[in-house]
Short mmCIF file of C-alpha atoms and ligand atoms in Angstrom, two decimals:
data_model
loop_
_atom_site.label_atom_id
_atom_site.label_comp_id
_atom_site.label_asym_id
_atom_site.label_seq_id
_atom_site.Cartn_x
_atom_site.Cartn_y
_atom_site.Cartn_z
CA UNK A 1 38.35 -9.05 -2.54
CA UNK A 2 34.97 -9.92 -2.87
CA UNK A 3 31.92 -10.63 -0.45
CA UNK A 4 28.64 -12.25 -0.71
CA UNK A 5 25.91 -9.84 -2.58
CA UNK A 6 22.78 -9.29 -1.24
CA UNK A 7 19.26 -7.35 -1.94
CA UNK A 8 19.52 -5.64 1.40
CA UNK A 9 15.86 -4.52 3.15
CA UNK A 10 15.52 -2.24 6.10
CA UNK A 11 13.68 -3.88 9.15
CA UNK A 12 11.73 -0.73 9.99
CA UNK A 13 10.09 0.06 6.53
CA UNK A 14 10.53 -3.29 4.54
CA UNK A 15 11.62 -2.21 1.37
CA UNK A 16 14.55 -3.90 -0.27
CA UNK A 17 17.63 -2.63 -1.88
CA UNK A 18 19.51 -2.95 -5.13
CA UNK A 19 22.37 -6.09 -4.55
CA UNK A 20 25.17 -4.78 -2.86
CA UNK A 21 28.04 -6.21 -1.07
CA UNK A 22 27.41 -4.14 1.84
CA UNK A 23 24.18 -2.47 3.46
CA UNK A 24 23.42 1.20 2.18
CA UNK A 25 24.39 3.68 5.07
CA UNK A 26 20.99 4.28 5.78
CA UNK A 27 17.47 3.94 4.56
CA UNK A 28 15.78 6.57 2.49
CA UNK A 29 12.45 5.98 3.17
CA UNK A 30 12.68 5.89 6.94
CA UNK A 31 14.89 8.85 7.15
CA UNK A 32 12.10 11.03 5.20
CA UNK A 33 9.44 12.34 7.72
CA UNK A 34 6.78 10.08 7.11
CA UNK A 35 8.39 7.41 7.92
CA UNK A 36 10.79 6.88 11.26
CA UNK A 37 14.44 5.61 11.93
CA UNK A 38 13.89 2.57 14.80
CA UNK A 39 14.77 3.04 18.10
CA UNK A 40 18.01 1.09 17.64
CA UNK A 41 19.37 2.88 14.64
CA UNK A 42 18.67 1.57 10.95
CA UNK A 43 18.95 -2.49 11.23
CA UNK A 44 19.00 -4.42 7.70
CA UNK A 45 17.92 -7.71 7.33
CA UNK A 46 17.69 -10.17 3.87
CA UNK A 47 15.19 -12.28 2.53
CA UNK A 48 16.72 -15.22 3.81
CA UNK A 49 16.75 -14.07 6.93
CA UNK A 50 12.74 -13.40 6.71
CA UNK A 51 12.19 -16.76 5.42
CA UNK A 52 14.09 -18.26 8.31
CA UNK A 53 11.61 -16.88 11.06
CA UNK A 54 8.61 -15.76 9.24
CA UNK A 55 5.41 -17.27 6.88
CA UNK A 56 2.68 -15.30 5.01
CA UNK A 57 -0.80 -15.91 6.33
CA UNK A 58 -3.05 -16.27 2.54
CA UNK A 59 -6.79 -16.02 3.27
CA UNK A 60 -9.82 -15.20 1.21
CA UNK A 61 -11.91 -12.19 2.51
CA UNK A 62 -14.63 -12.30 -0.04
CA UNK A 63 -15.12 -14.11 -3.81
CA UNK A 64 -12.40 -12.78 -5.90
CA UNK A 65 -10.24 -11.04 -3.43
CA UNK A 66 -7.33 -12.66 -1.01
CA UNK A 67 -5.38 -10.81 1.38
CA UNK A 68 -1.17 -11.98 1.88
CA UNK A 69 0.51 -10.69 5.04
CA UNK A 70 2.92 -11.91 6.69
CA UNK A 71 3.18 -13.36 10.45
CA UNK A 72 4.82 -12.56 13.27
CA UNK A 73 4.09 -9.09 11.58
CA UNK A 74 7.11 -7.72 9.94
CA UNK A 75 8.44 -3.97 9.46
CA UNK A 76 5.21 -1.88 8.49
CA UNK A 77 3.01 -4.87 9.02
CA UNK A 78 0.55 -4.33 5.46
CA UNK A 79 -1.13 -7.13 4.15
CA UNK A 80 -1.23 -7.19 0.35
CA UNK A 81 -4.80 -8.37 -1.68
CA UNK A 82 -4.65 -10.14 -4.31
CA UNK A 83 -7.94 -9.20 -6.82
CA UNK A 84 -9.15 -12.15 -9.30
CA UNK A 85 -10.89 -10.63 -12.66
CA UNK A 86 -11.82 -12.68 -15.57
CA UNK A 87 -8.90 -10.81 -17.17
CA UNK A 88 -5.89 -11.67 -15.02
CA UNK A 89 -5.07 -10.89 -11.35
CA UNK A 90 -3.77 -7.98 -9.90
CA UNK A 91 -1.46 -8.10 -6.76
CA UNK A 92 -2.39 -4.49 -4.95
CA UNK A 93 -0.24 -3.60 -3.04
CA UNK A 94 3.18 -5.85 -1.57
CA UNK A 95 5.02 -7.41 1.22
CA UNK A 96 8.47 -8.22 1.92
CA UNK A 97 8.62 -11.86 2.65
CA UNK A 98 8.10 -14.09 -0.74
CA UNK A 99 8.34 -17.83 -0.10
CA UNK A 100 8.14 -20.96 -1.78
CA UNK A 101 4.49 -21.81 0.20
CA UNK A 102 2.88 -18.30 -0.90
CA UNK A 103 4.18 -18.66 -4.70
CA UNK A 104 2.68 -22.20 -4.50
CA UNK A 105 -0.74 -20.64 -3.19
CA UNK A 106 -0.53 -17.87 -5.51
CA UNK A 107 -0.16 -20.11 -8.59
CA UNK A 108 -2.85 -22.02 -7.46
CA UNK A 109 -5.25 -19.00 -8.19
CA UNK A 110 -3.78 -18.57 -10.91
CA UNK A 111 -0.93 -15.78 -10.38
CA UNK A 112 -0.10 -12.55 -10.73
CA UNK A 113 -1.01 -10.50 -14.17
CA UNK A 114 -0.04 -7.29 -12.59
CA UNK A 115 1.38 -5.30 -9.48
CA UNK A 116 0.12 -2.29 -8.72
CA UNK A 117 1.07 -0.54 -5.39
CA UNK A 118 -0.38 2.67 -3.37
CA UNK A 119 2.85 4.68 -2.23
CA UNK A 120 6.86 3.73 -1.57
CA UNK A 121 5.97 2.80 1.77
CA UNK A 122 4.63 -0.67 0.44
CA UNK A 123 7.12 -1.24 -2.36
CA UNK A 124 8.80 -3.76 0.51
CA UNK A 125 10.14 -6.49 -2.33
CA UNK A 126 7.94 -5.73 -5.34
CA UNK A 127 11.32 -6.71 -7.69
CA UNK A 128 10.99 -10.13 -6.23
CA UNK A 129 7.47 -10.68 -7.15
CA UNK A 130 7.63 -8.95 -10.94
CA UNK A 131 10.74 -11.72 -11.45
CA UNK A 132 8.65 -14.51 -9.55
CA UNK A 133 4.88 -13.98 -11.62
CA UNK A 134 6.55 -12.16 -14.78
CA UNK A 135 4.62 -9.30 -13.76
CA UNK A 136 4.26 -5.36 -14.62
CA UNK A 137 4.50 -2.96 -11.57
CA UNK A 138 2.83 0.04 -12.03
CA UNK A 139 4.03 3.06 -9.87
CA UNK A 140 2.65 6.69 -10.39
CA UNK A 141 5.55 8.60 -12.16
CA UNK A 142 5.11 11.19 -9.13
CA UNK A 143 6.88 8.95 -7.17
CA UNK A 144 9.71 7.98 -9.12
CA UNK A 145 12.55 9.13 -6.81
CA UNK A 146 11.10 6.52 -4.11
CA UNK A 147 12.57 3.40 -6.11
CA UNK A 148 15.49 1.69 -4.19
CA UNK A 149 15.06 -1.12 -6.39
CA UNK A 150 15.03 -0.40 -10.31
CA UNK A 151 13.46 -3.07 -12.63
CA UNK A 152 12.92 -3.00 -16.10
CA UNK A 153 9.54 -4.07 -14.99
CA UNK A 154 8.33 -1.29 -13.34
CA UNK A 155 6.21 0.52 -15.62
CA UNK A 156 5.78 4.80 -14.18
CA UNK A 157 2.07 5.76 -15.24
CA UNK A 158 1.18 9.75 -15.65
CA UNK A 159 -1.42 11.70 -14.54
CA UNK A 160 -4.70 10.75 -12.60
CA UNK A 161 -6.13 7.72 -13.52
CA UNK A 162 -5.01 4.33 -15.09
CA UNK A 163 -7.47 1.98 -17.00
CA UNK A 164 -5.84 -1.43 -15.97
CA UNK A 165 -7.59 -5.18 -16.52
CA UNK A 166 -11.31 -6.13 -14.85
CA UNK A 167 -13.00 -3.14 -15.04
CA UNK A 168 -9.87 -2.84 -12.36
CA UNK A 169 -8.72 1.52 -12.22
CA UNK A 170 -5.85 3.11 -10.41
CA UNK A 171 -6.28 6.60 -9.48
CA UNK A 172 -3.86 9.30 -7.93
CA UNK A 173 -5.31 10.66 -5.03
CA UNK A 174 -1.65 11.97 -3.76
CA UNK A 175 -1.72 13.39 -0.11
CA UNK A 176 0.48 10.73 1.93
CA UNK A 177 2.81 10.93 -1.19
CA UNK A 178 2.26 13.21 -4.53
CA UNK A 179 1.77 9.86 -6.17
CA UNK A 180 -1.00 8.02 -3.55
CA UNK A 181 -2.56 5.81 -5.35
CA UNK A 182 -6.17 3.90 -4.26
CA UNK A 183 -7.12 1.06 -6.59
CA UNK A 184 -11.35 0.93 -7.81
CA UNK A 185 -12.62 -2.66 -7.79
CA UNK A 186 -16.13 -2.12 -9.28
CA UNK A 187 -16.87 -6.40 -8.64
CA UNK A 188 -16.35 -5.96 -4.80
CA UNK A 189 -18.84 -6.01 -2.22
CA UNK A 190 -20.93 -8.09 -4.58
CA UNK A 191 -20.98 -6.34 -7.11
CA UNK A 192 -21.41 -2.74 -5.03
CA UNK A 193 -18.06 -1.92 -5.30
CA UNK A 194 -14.54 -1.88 -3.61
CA UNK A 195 -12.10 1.16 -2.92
CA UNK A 196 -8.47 -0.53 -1.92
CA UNK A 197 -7.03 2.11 -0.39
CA UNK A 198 -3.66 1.19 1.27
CA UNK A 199 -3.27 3.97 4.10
CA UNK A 200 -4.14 6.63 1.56
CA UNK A 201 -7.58 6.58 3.06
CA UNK A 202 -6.37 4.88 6.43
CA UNK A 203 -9.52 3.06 8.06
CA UNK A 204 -9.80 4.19 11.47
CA UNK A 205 -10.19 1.65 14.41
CA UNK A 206 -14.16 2.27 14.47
CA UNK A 207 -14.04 1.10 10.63
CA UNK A 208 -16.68 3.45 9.92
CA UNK A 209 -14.60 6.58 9.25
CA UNK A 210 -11.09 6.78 7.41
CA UNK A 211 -8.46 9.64 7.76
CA UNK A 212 -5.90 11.14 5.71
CA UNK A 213 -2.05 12.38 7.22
CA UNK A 214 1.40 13.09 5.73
CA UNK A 215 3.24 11.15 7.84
CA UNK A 216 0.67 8.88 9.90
CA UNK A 217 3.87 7.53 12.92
CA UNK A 218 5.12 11.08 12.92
CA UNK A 219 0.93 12.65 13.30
CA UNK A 220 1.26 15.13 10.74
CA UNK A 221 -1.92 16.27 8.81
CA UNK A 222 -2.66 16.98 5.40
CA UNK A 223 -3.69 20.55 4.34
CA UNK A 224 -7.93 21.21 4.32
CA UNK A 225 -8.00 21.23 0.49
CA UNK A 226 -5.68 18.63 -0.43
CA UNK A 227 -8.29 16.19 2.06
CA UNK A 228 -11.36 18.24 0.56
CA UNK A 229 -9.89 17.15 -3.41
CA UNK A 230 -9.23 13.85 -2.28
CA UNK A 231 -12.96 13.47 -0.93
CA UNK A 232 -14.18 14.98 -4.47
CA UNK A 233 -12.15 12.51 -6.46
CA UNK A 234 -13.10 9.48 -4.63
CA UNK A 235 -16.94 10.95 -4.62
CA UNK A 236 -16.71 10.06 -8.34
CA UNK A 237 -16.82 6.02 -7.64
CA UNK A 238 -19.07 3.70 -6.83
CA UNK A 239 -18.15 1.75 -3.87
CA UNK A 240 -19.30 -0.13 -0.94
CA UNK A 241 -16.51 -1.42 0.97
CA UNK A 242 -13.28 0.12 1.59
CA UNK A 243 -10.02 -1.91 2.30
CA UNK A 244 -7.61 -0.61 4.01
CA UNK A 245 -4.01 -1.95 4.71
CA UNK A 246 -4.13 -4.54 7.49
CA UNK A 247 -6.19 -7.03 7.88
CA UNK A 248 -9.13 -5.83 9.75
CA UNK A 249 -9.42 -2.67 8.95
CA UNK A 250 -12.31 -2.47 6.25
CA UNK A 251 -15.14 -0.06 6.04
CA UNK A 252 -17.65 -3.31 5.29
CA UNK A 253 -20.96 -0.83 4.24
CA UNK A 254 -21.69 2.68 2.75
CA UNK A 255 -18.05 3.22 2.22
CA UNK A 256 -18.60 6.00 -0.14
CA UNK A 257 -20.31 7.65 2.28
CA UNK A 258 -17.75 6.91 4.70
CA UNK A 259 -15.14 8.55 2.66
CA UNK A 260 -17.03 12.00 2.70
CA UNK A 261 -18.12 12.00 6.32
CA UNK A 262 -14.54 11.28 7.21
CA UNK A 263 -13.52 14.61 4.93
CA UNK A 264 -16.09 16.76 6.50
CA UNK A 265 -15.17 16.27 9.59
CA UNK A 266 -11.33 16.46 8.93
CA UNK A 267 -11.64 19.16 7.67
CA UNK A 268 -13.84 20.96 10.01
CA UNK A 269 -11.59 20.23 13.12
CA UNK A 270 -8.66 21.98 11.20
CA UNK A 271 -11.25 24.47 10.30
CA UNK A 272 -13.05 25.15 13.79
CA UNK A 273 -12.98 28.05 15.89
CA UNK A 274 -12.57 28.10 19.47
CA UNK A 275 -15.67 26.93 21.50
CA UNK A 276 -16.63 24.55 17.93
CA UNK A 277 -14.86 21.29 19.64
CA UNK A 278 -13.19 21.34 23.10
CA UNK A 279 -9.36 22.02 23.41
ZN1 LIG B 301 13.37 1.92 5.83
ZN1 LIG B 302 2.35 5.15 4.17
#
């Protein structure tokens, strides 16, 4: 007896599934503590399905970089960017929903030369895209155990930082995930700099500080010297601007700055005696 096959994806987290004729009996990711189970017990859905009710939303935010989210919002609700070089384009970061509208768009700027993504929360679809564009995914190897969709594309890089295309670098930051990954875009900002940061540095609604958790839904912080290295390794770039992973939330100016302000105090409140801050 068989059944129809499909690439199944969980509706809380987004990430899709190896083929199989039936659901898995629950979601990895969203089981793990930074991430959450919904409210109505794990729910699958399919591409299909996606395509049916949702589009993706493609719009420039400055020369050279586009941002790709899709609308109504869907499971985490990240917007991917899509960085032009004179080298080839990188796709930082994914979403679930691929459609025949956003490959069209896509192409049009002339498509994807690479994937790169921050942490298994945003590895939604990324098989679907490598087949799509032809593209290399590169994961940090620290991370490895977070794949629920193998692909002979998907190349595992070591250590801390990876040269890529552009004057384009991935380094490992770790924190949210051993692995966290922020991407350095030296031709951002006009030539000042970009840090895309997925929610590895999460920009904060006041967009002029960013903050750094384990499990952001679940409120759990990160130990003082993990945020303190984080804040030295990031001190190391030039950068202006700082995406993070929706669509508003950007540190537009002094990022770098931003970055290190946000670490101090971080770190002080975990550090601070009684009468320091009020509690
Ligand atoms: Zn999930
Ligand atoms: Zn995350």
């Amino acid at each position: 007896m068989t059944g129809s096959v499909h690439a199944y994806i969980c509706a809380t987290c987004g990430v899709q599934y190896e083929p199989s004729q039936r659901p898995p009996a629950s979601c990895t990711v969203c089981e793990d503590a930074r991430q959450y189970v919904g409210w109505d017990g794990q729910v699958w859905t399919t591409l299909d399905q996606l395509r049916a009710g949702r589009s993706n939303r493609v719009e420039e935010l400055e020369p050279g970089l586009t941002g790709i989210g899709t609308e109504p919002s869907f499971a985490i609700g990240q917007r991917a960017l899509l960085v032009r070089t004179r080298e080839g384009n990188l796709l930082w970061d994914c979403i679930t929903l691929m459609d025949d509208a956003t490959v069209t768009k896509v192409r049009s700027m002339g498509g994807i030369t690479a994937i790169a993504i921050s942490h298994p929360h945003y590895y939604s679809a990324m098989v679907e895209w490598c087949q799509e564009f032809e593209a290399p995914i590169y994961l940090h190897e620290a991370d490895r155990r977070w794949v629920m969709r193998p692909a002979p594309a998907i190349r595992f890089w070591p250590g801390e930082t990876l040269a890529l295309f552009g004057g384009l670098s991935l380094l490992r930051l770790g924190g949210h995930f051993p692995g966290a990954t922020v991407c350095h875009w030296p031709a951002g900002a006009g030539g000042e700099g970009a840090m895309l940061a997925g929610d590895v540095l999460q920009v904060v609604p006041d967009r002029r500080f960013v903050s750094f958790m384990y499990s952001y839904p679940n409120l759990i912080p990160l130990p003082a010297h993990v945020v303190a290295r984080i804040a030295r390794r990031v001190a190391e770039f030039r950068f202006e601007r700082v995406y993070g992973a929706w669509w508003d939330r950007v540190v537009q100016h002094d990022g770098r700055n931003a970055v290190a302000r946000s670490a101090e105090r971080y770190v002080a409140a975990l550090a601070s005696e009684a009468g320091e801050v009020e509690l």
